[in-house]
PDB file of N, CA, C and O in Angstrom:
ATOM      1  N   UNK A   1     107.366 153.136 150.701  1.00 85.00           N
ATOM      2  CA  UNK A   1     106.552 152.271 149.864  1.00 85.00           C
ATOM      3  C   UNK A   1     107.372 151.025 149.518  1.00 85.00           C
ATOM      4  O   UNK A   1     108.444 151.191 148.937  1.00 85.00           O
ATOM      5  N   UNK A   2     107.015 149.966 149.784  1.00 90.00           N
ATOM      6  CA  UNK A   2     107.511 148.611 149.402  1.00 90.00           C
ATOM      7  C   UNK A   2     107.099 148.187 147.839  1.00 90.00           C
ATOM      8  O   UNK A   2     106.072 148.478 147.226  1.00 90.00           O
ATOM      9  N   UNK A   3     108.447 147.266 147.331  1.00 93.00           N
ATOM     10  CA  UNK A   3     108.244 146.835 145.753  1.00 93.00           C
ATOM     11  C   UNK A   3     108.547 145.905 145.649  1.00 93.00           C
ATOM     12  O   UNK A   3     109.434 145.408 146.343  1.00 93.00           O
ATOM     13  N   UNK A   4     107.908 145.292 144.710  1.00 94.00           N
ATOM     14  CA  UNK A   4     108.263 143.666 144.467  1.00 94.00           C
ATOM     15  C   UNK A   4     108.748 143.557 143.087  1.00 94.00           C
ATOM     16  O   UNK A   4     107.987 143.717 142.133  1.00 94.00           O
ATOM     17  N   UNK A   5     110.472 143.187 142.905  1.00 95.00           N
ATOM     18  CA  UNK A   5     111.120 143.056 141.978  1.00 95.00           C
ATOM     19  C   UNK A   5     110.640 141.665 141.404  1.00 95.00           C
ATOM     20  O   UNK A   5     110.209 140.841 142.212  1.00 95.00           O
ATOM     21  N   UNK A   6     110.692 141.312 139.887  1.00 96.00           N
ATOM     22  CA  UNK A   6     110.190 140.080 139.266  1.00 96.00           C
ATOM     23  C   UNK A   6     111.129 139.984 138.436  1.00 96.00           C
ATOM     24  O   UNK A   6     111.171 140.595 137.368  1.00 96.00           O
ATOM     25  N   UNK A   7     112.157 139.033 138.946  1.00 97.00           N
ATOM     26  CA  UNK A   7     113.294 139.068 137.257  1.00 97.00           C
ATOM     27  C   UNK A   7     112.535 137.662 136.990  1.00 97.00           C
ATOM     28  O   UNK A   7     111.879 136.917 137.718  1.00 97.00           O
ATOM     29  N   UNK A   8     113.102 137.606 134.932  1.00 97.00           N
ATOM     30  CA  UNK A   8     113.110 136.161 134.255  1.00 97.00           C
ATOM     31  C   UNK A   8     113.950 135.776 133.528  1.00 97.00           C
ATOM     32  O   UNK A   8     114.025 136.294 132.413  1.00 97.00           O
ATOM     33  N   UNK A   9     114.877 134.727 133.914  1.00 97.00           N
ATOM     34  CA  UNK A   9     115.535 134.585 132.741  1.00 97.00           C
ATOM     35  C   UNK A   9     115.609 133.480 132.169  1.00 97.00           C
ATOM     36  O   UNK A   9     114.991 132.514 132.617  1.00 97.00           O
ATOM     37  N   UNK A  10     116.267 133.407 131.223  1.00 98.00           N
ATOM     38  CA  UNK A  10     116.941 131.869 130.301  1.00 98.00           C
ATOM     39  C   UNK A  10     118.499 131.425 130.489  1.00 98.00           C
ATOM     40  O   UNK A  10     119.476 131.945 129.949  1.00 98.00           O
ATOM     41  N   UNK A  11     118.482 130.659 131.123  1.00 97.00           N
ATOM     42  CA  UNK A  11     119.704 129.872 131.405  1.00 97.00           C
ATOM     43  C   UNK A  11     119.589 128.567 130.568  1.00 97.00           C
ATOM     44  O   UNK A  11     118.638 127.822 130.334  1.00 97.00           O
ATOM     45  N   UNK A  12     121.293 128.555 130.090  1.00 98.00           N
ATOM     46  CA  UNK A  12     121.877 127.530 129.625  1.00 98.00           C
ATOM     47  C   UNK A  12     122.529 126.577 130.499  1.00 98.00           C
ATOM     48  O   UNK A  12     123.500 127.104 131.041  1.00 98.00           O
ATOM     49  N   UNK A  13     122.324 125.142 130.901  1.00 96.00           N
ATOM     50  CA  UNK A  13     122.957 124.611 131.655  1.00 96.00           C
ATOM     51  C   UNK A  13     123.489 122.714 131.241  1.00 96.00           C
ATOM     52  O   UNK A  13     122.864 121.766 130.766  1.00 96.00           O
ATOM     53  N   UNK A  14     123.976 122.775 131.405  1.00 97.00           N
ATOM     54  CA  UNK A  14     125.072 121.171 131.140  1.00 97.00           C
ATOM     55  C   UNK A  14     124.867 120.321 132.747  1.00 97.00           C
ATOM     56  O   UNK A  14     125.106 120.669 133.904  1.00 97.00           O
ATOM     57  N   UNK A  15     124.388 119.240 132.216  1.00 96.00           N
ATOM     58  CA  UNK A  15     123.528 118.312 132.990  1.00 96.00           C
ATOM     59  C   UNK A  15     124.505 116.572 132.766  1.00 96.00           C
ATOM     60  O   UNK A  15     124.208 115.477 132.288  1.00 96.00           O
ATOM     61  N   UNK A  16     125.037 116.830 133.049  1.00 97.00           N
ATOM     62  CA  UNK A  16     125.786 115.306 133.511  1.00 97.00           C
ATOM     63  C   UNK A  16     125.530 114.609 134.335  1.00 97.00           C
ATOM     64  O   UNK A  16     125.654 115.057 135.474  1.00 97.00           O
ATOM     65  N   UNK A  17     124.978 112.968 134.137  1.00 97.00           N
ATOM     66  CA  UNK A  17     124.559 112.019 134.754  1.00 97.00           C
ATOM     67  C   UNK A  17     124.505 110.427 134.702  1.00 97.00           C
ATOM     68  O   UNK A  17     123.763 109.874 133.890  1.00 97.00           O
ATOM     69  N   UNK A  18     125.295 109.710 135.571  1.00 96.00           N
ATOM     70  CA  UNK A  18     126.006 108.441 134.860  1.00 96.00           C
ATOM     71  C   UNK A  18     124.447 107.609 134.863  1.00 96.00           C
ATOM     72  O   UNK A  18     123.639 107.965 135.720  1.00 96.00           O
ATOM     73  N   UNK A  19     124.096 106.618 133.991  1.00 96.00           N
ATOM     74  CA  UNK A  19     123.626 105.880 134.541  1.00 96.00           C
ATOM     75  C   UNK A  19     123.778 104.230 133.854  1.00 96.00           C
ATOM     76  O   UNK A  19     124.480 104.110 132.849  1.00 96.00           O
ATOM     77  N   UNK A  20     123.123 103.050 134.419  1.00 95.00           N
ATOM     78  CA  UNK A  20     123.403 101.397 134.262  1.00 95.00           C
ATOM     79  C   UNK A  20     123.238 101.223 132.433  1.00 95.00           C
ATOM     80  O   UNK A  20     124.041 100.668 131.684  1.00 95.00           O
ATOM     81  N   UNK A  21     122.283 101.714 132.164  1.00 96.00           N
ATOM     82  CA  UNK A  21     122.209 101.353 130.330  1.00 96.00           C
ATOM     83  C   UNK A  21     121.597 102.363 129.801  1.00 96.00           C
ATOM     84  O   UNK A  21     120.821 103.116 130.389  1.00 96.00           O
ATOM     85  N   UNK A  22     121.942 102.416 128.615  1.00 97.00           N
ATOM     86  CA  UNK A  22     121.376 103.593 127.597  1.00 97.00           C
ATOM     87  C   UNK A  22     120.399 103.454 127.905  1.00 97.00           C
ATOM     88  O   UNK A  22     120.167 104.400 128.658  1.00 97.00           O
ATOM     89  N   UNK A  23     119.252 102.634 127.812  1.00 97.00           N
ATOM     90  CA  UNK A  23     117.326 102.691 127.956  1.00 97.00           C
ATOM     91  C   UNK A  23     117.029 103.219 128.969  1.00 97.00           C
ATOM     92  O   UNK A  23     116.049 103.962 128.919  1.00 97.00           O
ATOM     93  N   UNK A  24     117.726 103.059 130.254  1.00 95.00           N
ATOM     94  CA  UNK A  24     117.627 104.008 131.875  1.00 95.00           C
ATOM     95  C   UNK A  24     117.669 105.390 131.616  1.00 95.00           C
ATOM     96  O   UNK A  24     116.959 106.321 131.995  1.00 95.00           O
ATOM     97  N   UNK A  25     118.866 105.305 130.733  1.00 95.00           N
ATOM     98  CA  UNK A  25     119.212 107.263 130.135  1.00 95.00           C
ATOM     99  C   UNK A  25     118.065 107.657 129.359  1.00 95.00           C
ATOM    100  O   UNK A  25     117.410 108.636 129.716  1.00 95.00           O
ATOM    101  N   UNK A  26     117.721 106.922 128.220  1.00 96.00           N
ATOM    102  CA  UNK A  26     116.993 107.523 127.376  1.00 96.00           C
ATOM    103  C   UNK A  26     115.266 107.629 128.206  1.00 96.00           C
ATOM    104  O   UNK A  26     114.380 108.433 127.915  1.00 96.00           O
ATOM    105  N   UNK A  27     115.223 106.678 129.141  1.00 95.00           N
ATOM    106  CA  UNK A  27     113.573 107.044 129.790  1.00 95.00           C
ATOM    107  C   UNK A  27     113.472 107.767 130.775  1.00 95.00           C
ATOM    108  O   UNK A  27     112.361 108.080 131.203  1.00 95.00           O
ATOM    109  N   UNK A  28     115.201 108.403 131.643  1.00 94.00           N
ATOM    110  CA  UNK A  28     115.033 109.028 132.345  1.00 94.00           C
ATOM    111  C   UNK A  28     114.275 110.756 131.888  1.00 94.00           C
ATOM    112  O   UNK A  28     114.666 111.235 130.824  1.00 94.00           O
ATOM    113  N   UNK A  29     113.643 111.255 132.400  1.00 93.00           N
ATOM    114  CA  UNK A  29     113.148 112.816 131.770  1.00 93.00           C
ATOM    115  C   UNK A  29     113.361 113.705 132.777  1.00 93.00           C
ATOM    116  O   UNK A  29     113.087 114.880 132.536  1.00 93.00           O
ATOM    117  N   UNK A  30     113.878 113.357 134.080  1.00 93.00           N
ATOM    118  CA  UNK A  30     114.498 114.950 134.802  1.00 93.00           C
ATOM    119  C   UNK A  30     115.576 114.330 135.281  1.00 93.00           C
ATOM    120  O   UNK A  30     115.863 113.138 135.175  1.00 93.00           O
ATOM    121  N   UNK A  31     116.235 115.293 135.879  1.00 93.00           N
ATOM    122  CA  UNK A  31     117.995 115.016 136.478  1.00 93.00           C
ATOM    123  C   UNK A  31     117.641 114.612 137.599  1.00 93.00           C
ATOM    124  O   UNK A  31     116.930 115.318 138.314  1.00 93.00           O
ATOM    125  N   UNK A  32     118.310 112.699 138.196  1.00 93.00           N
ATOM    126  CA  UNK A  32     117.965 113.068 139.627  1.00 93.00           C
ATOM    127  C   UNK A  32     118.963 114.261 140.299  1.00 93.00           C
ATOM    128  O   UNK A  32     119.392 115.232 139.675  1.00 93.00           O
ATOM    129  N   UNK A  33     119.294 113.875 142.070  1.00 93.00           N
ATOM    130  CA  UNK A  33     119.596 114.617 142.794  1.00 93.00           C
ATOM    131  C   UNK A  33     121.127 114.418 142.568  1.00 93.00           C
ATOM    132  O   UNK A  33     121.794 115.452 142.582  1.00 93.00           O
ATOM    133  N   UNK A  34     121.648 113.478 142.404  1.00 93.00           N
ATOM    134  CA  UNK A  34     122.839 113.035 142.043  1.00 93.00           C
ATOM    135  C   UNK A  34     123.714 113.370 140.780  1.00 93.00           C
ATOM    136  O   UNK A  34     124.939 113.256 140.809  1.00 93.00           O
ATOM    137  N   UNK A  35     122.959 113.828 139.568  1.00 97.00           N
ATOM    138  CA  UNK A  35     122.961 114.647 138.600  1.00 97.00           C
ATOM    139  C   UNK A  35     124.172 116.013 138.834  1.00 97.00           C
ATOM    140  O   UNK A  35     123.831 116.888 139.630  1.00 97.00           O
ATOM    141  N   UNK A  36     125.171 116.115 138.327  1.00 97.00           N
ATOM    142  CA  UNK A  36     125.959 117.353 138.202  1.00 97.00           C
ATOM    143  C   UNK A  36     125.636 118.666 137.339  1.00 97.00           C
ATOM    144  O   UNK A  36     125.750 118.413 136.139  1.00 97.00           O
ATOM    145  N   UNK A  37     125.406 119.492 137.498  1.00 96.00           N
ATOM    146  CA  UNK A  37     124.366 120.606 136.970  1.00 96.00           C
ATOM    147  C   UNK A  37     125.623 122.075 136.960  1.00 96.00           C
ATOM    148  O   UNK A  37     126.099 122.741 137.880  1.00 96.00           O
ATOM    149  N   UNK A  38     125.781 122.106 135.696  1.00 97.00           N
ATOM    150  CA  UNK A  38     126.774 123.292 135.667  1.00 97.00           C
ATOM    151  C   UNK A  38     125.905 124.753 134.537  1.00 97.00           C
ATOM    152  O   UNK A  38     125.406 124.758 133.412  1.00 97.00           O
ATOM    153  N   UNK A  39     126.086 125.657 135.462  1.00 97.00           N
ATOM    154  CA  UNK A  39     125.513 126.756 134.455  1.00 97.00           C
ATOM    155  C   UNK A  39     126.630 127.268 133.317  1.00 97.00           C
ATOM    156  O   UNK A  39     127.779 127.631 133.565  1.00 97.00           O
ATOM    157  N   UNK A  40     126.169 127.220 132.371  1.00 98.00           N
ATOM    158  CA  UNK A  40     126.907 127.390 131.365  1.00 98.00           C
ATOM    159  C   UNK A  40     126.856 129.167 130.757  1.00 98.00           C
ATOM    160  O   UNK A  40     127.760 129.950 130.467  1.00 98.00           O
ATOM    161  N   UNK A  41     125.426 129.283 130.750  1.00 98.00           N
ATOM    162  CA  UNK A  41     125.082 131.048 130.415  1.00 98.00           C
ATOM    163  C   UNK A  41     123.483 131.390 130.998  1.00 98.00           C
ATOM    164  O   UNK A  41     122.371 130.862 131.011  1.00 98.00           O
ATOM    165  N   UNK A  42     124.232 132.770 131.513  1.00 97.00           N
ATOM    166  CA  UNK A  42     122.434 132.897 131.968  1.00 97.00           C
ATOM    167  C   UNK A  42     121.731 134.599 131.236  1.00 97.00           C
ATOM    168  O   UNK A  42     122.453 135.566 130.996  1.00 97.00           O
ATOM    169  N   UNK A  43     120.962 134.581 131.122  1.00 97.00           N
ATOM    170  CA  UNK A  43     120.094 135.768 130.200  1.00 97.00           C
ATOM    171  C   UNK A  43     119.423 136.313 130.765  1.00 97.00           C
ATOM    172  O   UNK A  43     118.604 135.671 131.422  1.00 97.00           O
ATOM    173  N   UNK A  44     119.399 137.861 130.823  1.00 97.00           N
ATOM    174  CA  UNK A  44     117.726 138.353 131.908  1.00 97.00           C
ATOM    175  C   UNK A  44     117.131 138.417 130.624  1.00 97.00           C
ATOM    176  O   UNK A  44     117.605 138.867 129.581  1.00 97.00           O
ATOM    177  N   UNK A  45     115.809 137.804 130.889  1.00 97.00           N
ATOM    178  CA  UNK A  45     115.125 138.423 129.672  1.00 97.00           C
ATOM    179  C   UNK A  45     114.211 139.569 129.930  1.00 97.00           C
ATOM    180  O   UNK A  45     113.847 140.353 129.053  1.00 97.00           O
ATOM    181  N   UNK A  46     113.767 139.635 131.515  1.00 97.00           N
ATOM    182  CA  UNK A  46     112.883 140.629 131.729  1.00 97.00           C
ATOM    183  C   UNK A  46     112.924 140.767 132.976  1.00 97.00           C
ATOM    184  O   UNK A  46     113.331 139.912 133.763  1.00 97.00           O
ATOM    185  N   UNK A  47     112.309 142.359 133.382  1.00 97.00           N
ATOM    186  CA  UNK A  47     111.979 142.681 135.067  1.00 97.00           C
ATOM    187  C   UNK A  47     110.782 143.661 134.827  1.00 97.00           C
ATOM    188  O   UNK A  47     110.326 144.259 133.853  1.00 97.00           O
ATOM    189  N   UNK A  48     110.470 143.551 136.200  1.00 96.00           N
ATOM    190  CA  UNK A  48     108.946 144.466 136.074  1.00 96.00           C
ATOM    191  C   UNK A  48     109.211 144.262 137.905  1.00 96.00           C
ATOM    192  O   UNK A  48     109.523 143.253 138.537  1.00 96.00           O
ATOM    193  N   UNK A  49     108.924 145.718 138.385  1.00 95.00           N
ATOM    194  CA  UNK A  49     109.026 146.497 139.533  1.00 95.00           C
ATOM    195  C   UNK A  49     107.377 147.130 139.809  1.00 95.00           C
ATOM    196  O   UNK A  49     106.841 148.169 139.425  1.00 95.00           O
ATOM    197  N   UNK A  50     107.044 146.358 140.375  1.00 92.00           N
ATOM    198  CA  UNK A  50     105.406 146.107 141.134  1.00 92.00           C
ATOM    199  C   UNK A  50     105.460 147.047 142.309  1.00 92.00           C
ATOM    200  O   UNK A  50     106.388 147.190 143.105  1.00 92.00           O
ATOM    201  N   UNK A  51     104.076 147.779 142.268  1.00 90.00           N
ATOM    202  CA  UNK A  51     103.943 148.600 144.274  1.00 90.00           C
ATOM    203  C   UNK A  51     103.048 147.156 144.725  1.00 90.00           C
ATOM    204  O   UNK A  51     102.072 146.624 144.198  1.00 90.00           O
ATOM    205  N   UNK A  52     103.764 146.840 145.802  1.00 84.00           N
ATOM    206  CA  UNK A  52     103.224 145.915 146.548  1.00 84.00           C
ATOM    207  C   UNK A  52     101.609 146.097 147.206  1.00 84.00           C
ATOM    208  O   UNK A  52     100.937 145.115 147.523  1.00 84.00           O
ATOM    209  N   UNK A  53     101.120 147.524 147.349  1.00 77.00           N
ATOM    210  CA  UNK A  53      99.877 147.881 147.882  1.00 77.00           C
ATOM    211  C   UNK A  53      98.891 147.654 146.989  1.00 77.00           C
ATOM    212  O   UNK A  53      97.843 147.059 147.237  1.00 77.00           O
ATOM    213  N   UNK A  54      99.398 148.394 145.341  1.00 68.00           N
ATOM    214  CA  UNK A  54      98.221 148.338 144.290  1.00 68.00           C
ATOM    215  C   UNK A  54      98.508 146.714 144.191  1.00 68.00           C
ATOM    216  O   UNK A  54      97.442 146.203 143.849  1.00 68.00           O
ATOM    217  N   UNK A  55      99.357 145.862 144.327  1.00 61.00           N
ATOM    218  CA  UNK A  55      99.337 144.541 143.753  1.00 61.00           C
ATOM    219  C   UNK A  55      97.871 143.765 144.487  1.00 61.00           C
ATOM    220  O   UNK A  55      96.989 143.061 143.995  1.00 61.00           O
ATOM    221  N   UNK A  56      98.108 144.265 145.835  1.00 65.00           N
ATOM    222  CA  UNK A  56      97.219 143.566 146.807  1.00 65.00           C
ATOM    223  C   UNK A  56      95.551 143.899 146.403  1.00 65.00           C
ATOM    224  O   UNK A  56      94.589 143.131 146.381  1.00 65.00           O
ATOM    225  N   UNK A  57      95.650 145.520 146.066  1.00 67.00           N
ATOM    226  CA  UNK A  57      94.435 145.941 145.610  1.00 67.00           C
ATOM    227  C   UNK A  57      93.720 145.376 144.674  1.00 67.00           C
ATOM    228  O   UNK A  57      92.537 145.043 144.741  1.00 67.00           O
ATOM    229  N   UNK A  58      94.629 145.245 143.582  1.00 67.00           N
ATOM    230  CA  UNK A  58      94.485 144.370 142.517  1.00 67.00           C
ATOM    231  C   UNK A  58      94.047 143.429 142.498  1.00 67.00           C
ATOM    232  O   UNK A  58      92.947 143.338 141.954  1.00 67.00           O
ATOM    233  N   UNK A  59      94.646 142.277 143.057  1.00 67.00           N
ATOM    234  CA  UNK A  59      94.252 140.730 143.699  1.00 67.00           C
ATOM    235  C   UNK A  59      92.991 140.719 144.452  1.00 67.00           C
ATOM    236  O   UNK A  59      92.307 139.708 144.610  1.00 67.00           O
ATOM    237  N   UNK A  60      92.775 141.617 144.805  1.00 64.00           N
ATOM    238  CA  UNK A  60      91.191 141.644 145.944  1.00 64.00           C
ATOM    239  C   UNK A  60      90.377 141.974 144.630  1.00 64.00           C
ATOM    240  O   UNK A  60      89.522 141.100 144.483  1.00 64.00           O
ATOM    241  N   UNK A  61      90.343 142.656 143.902  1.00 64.00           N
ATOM    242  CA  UNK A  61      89.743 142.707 142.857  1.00 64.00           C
ATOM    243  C   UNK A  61      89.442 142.217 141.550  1.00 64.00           C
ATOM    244  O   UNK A  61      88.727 142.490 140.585  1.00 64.00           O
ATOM    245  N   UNK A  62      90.352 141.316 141.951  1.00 57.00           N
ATOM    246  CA  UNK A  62      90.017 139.877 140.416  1.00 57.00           C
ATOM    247  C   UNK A  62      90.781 140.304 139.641  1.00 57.00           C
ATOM    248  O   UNK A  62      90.882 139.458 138.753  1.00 57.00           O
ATOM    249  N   UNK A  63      91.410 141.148 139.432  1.00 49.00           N
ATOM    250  CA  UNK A  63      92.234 141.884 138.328  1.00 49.00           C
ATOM    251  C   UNK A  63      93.831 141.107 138.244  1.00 49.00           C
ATOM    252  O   UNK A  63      94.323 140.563 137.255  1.00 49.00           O
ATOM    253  N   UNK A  64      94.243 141.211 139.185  1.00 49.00           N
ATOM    254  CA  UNK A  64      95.814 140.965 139.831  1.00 49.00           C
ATOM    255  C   UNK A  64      96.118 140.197 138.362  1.00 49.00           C
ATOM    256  O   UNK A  64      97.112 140.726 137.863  1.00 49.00           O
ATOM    257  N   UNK A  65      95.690 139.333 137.676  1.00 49.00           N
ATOM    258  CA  UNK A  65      96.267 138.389 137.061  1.00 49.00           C
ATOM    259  C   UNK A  65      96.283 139.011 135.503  1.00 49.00           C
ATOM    260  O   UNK A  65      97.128 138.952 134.610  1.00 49.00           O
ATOM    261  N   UNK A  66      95.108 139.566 135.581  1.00 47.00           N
ATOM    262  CA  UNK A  66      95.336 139.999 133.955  1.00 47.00           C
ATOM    263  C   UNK A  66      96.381 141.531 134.274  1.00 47.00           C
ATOM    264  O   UNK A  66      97.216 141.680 133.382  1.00 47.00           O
ATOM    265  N   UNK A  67      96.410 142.189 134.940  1.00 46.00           N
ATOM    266  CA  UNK A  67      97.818 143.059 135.236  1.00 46.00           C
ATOM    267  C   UNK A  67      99.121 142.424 134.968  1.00 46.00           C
ATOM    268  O   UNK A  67      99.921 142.847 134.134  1.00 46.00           O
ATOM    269  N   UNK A  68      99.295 141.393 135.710  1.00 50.00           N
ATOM    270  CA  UNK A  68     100.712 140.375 135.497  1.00 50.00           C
ATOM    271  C   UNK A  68     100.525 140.261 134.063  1.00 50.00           C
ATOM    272  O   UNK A  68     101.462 140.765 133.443  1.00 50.00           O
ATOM    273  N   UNK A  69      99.643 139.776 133.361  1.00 51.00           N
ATOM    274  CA  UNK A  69      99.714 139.459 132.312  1.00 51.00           C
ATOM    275  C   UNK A  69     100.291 139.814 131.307  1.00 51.00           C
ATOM    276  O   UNK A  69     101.018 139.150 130.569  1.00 51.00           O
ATOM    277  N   UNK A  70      99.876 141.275 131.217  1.00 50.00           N
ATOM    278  CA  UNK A  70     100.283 142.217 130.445  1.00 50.00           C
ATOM    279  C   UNK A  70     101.937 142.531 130.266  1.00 50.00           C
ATOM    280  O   UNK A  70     102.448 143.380 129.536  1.00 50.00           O
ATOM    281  N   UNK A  71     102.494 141.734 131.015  1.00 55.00           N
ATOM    282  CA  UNK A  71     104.038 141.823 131.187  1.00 55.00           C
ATOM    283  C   UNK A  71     105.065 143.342 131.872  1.00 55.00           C
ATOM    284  O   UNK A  71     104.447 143.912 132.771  1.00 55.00           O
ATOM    285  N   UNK A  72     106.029 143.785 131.647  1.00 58.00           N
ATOM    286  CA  UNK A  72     106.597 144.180 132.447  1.00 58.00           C
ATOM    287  C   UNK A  72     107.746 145.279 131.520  1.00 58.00           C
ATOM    288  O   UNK A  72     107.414 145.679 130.404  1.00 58.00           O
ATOM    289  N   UNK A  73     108.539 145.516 131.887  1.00 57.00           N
ATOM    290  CA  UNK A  73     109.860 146.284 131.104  1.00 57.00           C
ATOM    291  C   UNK A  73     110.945 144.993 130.314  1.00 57.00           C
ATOM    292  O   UNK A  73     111.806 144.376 130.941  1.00 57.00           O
ATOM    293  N   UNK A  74     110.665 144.811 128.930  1.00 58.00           N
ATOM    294  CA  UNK A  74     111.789 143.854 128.617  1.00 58.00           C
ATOM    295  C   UNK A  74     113.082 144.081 127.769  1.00 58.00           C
ATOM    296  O   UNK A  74     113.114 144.269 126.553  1.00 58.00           O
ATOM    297  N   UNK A  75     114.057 144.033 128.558  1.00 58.00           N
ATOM    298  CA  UNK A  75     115.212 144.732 128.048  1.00 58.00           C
ATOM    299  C   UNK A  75     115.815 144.042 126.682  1.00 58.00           C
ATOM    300  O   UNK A  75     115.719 142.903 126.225  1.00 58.00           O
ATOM    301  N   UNK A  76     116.314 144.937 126.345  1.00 57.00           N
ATOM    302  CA  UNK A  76     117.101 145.384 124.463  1.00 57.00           C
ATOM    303  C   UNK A  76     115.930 146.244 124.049  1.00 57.00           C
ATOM    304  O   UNK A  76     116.033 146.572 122.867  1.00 57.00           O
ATOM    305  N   UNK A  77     114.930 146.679 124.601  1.00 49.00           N
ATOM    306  CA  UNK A  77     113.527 147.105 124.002  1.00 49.00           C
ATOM    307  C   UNK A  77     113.863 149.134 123.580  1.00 49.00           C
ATOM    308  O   UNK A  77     112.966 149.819 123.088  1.00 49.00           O
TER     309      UNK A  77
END
């Protein structure tokens, strides 16, 4: 039987990026590609271990989404 693992987490990350004047910095809103990107801390917050067959069943049946919904195993719990 095949499974489909779903991790999620929260990462902390430090985003360094030169640019020509403060107003360029302050209107930029994502990192370009050039951007140095260091992970600082990362968190699982959750996993949930799916049967790939009922998933499919599911999805043919309109359901699939409110299943996901319902969430999964979230650890410290």
């Amino acid at each position: 039987m095949k499974v489909m693992k779903e991790s999620f987490y929260e990462a902390t990350v430090r985003i360094d990026e030169e640019f020509e004047s403060a107003e360029e910095a302050h209107l930029s809103n994502k990192p370009s590609d050039k951007a140095s990107v260091k992970v600082l801390d990362i968190k699982l917050e959750m996993s949930r271990i799916k049967n790939k067959l009922k998933e499919q069943d599911e999805s043919q049946k309109g359901s699939g989404a409110e299943a996901t919904a319902r969430g999964g195993i979230k650890k410290d719990e």
